[in-house]
mmCIF file of C-alpha atoms in Angstrom:
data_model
loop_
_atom_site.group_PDB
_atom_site.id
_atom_site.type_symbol
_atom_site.label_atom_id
_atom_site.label_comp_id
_atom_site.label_asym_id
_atom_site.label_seq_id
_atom_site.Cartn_x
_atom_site.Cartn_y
_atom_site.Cartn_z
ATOM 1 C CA UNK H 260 -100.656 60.992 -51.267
ATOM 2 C CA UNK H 261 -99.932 64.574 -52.839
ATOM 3 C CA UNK H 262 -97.468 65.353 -50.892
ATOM 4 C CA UNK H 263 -95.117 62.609 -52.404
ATOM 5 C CA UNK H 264 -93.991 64.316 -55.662
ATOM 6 C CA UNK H 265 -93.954 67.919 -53.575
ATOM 7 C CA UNK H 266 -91.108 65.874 -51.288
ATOM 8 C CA UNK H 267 -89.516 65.149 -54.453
ATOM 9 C CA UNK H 268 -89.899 68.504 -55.780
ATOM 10 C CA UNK H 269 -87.932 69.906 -52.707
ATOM 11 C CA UNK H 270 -85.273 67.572 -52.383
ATOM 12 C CA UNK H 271 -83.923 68.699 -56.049
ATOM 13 C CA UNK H 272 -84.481 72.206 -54.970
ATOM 14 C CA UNK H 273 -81.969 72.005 -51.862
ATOM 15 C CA UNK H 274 -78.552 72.843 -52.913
ATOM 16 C CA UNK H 275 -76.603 71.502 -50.276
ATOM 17 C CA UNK H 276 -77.591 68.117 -51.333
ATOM 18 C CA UNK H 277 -76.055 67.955 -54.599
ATOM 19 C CA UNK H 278 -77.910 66.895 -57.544
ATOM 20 C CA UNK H 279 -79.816 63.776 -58.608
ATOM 21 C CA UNK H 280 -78.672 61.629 -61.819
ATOM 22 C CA UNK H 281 -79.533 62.574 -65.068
ATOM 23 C CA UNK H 282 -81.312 58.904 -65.484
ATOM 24 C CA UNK H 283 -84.541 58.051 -64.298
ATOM 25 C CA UNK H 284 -85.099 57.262 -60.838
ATOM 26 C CA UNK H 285 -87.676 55.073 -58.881
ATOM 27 C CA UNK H 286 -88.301 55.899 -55.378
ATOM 28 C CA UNK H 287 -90.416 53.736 -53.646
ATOM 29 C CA UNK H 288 -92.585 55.839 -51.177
ATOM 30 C CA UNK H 289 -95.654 55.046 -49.367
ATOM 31 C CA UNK H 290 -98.193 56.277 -52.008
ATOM 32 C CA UNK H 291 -96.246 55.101 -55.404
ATOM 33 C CA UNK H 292 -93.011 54.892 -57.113
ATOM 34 C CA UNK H 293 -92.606 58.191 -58.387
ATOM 35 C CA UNK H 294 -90.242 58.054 -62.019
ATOM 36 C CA UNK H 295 -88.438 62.303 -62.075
ATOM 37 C CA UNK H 296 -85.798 63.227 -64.165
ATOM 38 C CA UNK H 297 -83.441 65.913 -62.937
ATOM 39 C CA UNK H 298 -80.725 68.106 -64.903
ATOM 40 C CA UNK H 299 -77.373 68.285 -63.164
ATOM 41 C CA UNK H 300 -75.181 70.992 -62.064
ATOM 42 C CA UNK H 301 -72.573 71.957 -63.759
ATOM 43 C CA UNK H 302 -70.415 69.932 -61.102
ATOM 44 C CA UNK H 303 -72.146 67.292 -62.875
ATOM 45 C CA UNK H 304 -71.901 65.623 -59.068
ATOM 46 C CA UNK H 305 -74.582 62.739 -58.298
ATOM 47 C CA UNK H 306 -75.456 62.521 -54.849
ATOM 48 C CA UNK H 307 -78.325 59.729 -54.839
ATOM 49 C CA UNK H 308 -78.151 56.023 -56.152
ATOM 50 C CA UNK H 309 -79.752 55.114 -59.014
ATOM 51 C CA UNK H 310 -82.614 52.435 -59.422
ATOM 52 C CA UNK H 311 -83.838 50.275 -61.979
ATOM 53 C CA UNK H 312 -86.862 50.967 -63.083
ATOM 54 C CA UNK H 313 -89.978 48.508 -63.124
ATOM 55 C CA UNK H 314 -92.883 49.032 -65.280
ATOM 56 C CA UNK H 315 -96.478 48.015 -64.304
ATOM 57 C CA UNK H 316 -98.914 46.866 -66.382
ATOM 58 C CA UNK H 317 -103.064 45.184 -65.125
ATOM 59 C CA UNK H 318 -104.744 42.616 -66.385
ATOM 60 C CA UNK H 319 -107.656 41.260 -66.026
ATOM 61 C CA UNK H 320 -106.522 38.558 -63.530
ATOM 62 C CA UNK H 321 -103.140 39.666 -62.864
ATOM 63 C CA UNK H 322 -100.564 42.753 -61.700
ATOM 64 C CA UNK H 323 -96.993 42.237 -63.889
ATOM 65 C CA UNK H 324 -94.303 44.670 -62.542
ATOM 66 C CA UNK H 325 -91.284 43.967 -65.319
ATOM 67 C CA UNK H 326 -87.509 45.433 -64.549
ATOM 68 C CA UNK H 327 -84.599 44.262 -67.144
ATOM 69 C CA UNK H 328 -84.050 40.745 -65.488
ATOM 70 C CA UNK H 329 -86.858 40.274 -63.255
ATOM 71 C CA UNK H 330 -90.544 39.883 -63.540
ATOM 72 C CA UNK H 331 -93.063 39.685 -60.790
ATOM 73 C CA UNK H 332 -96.286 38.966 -61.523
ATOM 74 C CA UNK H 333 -99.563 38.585 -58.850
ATOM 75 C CA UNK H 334 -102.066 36.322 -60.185
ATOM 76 C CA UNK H 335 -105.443 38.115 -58.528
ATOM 77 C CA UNK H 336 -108.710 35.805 -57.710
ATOM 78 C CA UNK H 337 -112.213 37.355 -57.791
ATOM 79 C CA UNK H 338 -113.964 36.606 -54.477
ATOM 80 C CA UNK H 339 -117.457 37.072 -55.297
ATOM 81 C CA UNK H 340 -118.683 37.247 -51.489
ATOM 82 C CA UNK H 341 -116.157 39.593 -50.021
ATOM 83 C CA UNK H 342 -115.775 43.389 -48.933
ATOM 84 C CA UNK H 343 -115.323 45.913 -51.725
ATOM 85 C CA UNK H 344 -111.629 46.436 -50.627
ATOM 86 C CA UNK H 345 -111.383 42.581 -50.595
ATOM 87 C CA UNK H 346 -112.961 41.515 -53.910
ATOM 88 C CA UNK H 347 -110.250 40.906 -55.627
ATOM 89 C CA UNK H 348 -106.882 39.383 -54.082
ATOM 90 C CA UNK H 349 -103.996 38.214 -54.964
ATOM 91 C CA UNK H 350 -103.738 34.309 -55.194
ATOM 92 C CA UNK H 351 -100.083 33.769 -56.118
ATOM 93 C CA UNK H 352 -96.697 35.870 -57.083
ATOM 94 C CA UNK H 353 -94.281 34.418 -59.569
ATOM 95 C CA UNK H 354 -91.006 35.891 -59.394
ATOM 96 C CA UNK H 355 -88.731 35.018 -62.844
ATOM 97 C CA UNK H 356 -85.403 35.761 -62.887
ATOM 98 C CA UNK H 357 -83.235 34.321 -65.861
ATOM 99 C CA UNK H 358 -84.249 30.932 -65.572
ATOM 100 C CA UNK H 359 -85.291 30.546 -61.922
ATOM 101 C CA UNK H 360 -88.832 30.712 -61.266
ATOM 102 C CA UNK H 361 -90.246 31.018 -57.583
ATOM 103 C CA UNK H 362 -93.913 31.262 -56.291
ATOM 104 C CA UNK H 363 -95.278 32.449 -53.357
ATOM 105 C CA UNK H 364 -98.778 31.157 -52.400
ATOM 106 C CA UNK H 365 -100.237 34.256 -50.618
ATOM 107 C CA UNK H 366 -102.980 31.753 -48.602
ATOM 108 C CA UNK H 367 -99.288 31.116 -46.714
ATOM 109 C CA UNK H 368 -99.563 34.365 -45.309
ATOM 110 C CA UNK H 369 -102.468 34.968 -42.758
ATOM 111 C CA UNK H 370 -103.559 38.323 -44.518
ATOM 112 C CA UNK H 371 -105.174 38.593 -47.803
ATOM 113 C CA UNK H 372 -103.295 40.811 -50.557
ATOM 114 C CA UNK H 373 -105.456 43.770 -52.984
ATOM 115 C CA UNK H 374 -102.665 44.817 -54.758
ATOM 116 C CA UNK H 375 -98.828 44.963 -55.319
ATOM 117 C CA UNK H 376 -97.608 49.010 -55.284
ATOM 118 C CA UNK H 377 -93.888 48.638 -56.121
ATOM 119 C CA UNK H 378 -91.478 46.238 -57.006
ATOM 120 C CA UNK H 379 -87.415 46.775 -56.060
ATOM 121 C CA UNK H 380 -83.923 45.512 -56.797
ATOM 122 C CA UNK H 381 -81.410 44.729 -54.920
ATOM 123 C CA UNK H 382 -77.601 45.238 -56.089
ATOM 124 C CA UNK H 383 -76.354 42.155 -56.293
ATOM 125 C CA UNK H 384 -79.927 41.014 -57.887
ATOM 126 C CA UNK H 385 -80.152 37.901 -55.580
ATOM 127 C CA UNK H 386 -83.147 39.842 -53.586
ATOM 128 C CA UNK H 387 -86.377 41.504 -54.472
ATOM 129 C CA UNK H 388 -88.520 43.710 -52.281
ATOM 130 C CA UNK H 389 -92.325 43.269 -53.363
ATOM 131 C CA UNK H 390 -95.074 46.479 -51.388
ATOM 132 C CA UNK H 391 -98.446 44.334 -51.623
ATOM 133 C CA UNK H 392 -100.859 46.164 -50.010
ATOM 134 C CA UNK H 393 -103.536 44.227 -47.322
ATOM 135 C CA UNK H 394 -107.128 45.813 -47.076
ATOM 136 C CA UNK H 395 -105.509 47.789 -44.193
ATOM 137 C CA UNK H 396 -101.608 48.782 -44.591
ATOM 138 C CA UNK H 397 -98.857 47.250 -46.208
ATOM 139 C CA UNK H 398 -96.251 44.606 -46.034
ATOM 140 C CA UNK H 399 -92.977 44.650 -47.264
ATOM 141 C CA UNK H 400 -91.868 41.210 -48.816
ATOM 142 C CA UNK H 401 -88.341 40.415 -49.592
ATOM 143 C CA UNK H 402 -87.579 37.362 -51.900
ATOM 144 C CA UNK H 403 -84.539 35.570 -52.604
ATOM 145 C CA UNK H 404 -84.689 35.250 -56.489
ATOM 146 C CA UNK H 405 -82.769 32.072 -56.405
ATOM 147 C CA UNK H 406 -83.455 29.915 -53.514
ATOM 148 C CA UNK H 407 -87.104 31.312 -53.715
ATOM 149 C CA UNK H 408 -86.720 32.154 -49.427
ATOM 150 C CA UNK H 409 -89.095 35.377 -48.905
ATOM 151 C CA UNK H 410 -89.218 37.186 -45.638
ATOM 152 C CA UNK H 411 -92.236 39.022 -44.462
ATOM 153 C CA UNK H 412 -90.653 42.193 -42.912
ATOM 154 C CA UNK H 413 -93.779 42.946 -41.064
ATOM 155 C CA UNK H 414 -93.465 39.597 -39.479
ATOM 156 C CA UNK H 415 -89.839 39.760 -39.153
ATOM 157 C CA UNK H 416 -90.027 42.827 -36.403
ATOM 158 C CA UNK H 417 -93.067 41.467 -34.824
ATOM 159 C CA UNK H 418 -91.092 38.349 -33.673
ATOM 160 C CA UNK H 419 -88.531 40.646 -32.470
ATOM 161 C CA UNK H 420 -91.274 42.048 -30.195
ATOM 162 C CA UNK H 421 -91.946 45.200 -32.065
ATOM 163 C CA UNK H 422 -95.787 46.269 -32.132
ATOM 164 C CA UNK H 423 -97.795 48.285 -34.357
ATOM 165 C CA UNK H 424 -96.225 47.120 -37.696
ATOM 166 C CA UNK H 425 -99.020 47.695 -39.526
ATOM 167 C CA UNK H 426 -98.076 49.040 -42.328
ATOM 168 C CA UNK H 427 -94.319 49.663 -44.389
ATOM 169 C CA UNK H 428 -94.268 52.564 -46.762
ATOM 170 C CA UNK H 429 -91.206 53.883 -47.872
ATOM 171 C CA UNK H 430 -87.751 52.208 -48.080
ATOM 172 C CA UNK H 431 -85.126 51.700 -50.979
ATOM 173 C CA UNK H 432 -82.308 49.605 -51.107
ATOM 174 C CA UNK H 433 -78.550 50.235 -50.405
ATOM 175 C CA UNK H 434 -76.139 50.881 -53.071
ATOM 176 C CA UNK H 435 -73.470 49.112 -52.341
ATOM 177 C CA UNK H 436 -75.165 45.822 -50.015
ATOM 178 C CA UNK H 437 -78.233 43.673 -49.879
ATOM 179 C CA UNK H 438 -79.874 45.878 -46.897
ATOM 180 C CA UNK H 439 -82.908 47.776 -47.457
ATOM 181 C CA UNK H 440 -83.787 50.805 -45.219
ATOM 182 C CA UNK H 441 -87.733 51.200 -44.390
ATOM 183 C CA UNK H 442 -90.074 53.025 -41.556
ATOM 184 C CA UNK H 443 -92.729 51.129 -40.103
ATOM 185 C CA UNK H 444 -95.893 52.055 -37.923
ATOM 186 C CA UNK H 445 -99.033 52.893 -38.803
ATOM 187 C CA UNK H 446 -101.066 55.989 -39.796
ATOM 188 C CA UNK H 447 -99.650 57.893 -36.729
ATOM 189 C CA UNK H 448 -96.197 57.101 -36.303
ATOM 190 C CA UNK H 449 -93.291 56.349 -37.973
ATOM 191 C CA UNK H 450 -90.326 54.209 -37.134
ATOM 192 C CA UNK H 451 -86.485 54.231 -39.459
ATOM 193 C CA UNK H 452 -84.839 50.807 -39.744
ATOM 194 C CA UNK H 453 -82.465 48.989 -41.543
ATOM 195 C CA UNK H 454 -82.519 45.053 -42.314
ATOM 196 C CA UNK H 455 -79.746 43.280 -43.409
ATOM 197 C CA UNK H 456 -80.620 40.135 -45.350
ATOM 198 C CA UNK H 457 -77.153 38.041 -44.921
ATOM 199 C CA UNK H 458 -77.057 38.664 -41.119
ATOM 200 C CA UNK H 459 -80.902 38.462 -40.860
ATOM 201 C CA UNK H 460 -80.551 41.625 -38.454
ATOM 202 C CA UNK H 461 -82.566 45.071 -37.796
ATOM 203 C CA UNK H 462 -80.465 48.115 -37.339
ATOM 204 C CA UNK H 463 -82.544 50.570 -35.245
ATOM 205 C CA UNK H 464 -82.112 54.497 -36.557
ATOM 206 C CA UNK H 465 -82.322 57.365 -33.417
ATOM 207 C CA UNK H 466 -84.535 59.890 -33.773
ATOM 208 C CA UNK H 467 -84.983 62.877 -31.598
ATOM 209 C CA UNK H 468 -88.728 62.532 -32.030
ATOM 210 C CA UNK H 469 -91.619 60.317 -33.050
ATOM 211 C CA UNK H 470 -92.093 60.685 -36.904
ATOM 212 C CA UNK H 471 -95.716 60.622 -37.829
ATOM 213 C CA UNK H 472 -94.919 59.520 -41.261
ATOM 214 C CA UNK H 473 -91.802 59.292 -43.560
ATOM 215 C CA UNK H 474 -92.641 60.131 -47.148
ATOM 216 C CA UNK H 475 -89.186 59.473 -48.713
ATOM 217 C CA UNK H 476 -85.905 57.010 -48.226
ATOM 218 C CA UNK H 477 -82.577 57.643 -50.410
ATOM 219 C CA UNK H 478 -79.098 56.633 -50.607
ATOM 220 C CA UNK H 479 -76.210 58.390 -51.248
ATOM 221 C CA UNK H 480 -74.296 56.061 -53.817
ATOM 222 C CA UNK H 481 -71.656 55.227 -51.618
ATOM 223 C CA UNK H 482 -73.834 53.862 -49.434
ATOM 224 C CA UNK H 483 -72.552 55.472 -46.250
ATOM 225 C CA UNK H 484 -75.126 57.867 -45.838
ATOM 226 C CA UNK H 485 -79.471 57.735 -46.025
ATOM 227 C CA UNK H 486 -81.392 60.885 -46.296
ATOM 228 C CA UNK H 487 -84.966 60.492 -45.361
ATOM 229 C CA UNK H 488 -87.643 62.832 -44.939
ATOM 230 C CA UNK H 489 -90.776 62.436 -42.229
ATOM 231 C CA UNK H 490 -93.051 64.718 -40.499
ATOM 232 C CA UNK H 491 -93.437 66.091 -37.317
ATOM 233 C CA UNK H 492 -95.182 68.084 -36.390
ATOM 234 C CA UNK H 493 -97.867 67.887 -38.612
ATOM 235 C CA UNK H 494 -97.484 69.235 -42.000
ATOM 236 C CA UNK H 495 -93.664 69.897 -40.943
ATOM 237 C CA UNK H 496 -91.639 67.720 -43.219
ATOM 238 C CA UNK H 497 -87.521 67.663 -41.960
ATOM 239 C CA UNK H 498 -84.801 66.090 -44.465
ATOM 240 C CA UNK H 499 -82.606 63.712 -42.074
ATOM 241 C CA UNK H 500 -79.248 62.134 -42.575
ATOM 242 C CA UNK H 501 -78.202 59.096 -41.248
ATOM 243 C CA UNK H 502 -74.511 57.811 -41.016
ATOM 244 C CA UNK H 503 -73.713 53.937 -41.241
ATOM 245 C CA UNK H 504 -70.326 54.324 -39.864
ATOM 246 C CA UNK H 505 -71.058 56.858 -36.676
ATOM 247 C CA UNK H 506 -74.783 55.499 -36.583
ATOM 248 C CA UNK H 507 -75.739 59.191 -36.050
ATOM 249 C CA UNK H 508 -78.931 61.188 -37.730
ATOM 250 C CA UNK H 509 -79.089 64.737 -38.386
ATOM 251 C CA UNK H 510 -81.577 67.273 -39.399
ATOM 252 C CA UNK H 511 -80.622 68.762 -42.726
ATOM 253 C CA UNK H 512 -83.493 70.889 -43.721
ATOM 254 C CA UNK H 513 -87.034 71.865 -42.564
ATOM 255 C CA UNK H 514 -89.793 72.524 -45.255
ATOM 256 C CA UNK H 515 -93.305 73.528 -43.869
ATOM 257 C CA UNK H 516 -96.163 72.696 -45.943
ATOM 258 C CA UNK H 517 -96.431 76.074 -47.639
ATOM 259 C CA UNK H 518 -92.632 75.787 -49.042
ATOM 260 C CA UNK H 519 -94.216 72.191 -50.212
ATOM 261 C CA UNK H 520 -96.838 73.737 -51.768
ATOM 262 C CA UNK H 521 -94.692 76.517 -53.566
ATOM 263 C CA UNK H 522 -91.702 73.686 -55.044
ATOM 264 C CA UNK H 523 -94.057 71.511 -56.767
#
């Protein structure tokens, strides 16, 4: 979507936020991970976590995403007889780290998989969080790298009795734990959350209002704050903070789409 690097464009522009590092930095949002690098102030202050970086690379027959220690790679199948948007799928994904090896047969699933659109990290580099996209939406896959346990996070909320998960765009990883912050919904509503992988529990974020789409997640790098942006109303795009310890969000600056339009 275009209006993922203008979201970028405007969080460097907004002094009150500090800077971002001076080293390339993924953010996974819902159209692609977008790589920027920003100068500092002359604070030299880093507000933002960093992320390692993944490169992708297609094949004829597969999707590689390769970071420093980890490689994921989707091994696609040609299905002569399907829908355009189905015609090629992905079979399996191998995930390799060091010498553990896990793979996920995506017939396990229930939904067939087109294509993988980022590839995270987690901290402690015991999980990975895989965006595969399905011929409608996403789903957001977190795998243990070495027991080879994956979680479905679209899954995961629906057995908590949460409905329209169609579709997981944005969401990054914490700093400082294995929990990964992510909105869910579809193409009309956005929802924040955060999932913690050790106590296998959602944390719920307020909102005053309901989000029709979040373009961008972030951690501070202690890890007590998230910024996020989302929209509402339409073509209104508000940066948020939310507070781990007081479980509170605030609005910390509006942007309409002409200020978009003028940043990038």
């Amino acid at each position: 979507m275009k209006y993922t690097n203008a979201l970028l464009s405007s969080i460097i522009v907004l002094g009150s936020l500090g800077t971002l590092s001076t080293a390339p930095t993924s953010f996974h949002t819902s159209d692609k991970v977008a790589h920027i690098n920003a100068e500092s102030t002359s604070n030299n202050f880093s507000t933002y976590q960093s992320i390692a970086k993944f490169r992708k690379t297609i094949g004829s027959d597969k999707i590689v995403w390769k970071g420093d220690n980890i490689t994921v790679t989707a091994n696609t199948l040609n299905l002569d007889a399907a829908a355009d948007f189905d015609h090629n799928i992905i079979d399996t994904i191998a995930v390799a780290h060091g010498k553990d090896k896990h793979i996920l047969h995506t017939e396990d699933f229930g939904v067939n998989l087109v294509d993988i659109t980022s590839v995270a990290e987690a901290p402690s580099n015991e999980w990975i969080a895989i965006r595969a996209e399905k011929s409608a939406g996403s789903n957001l896959i977190l795998v243990n790298c070495k027991t080879g346990k994956y979680i479905i996070l679209n899954e995961r909320l629906e057995k908590t009795g949460k409905h329209d998960v169609e579709t997981i765009s944005s969401y990054n990883w914490s700093p400082k734990e294995d929990i990964i912050a992510f909105d869910y919904g579809n193409t009309e509503k956005s929802i924040l959350a955060i999932y913690d992988t050790k106590k296998d529990r959602f944390v719920y974020l307020p909102r005053a209002t309901n989000y029709i789409s979040t373009g961008l997640i972030l951690w501070h790098k202690s890890g007590r704050n998230m910024d996020y942006i989302s929209e509402y109303p339409s073509d209104q795009w508000i940066l948020f903070r939310y507070n781990t310890e007081s479980k509170k969000v605030k609005p910390v600056k509006k942007n309409d789409s002409e200020r978009i339009s003028a940043v990038v």
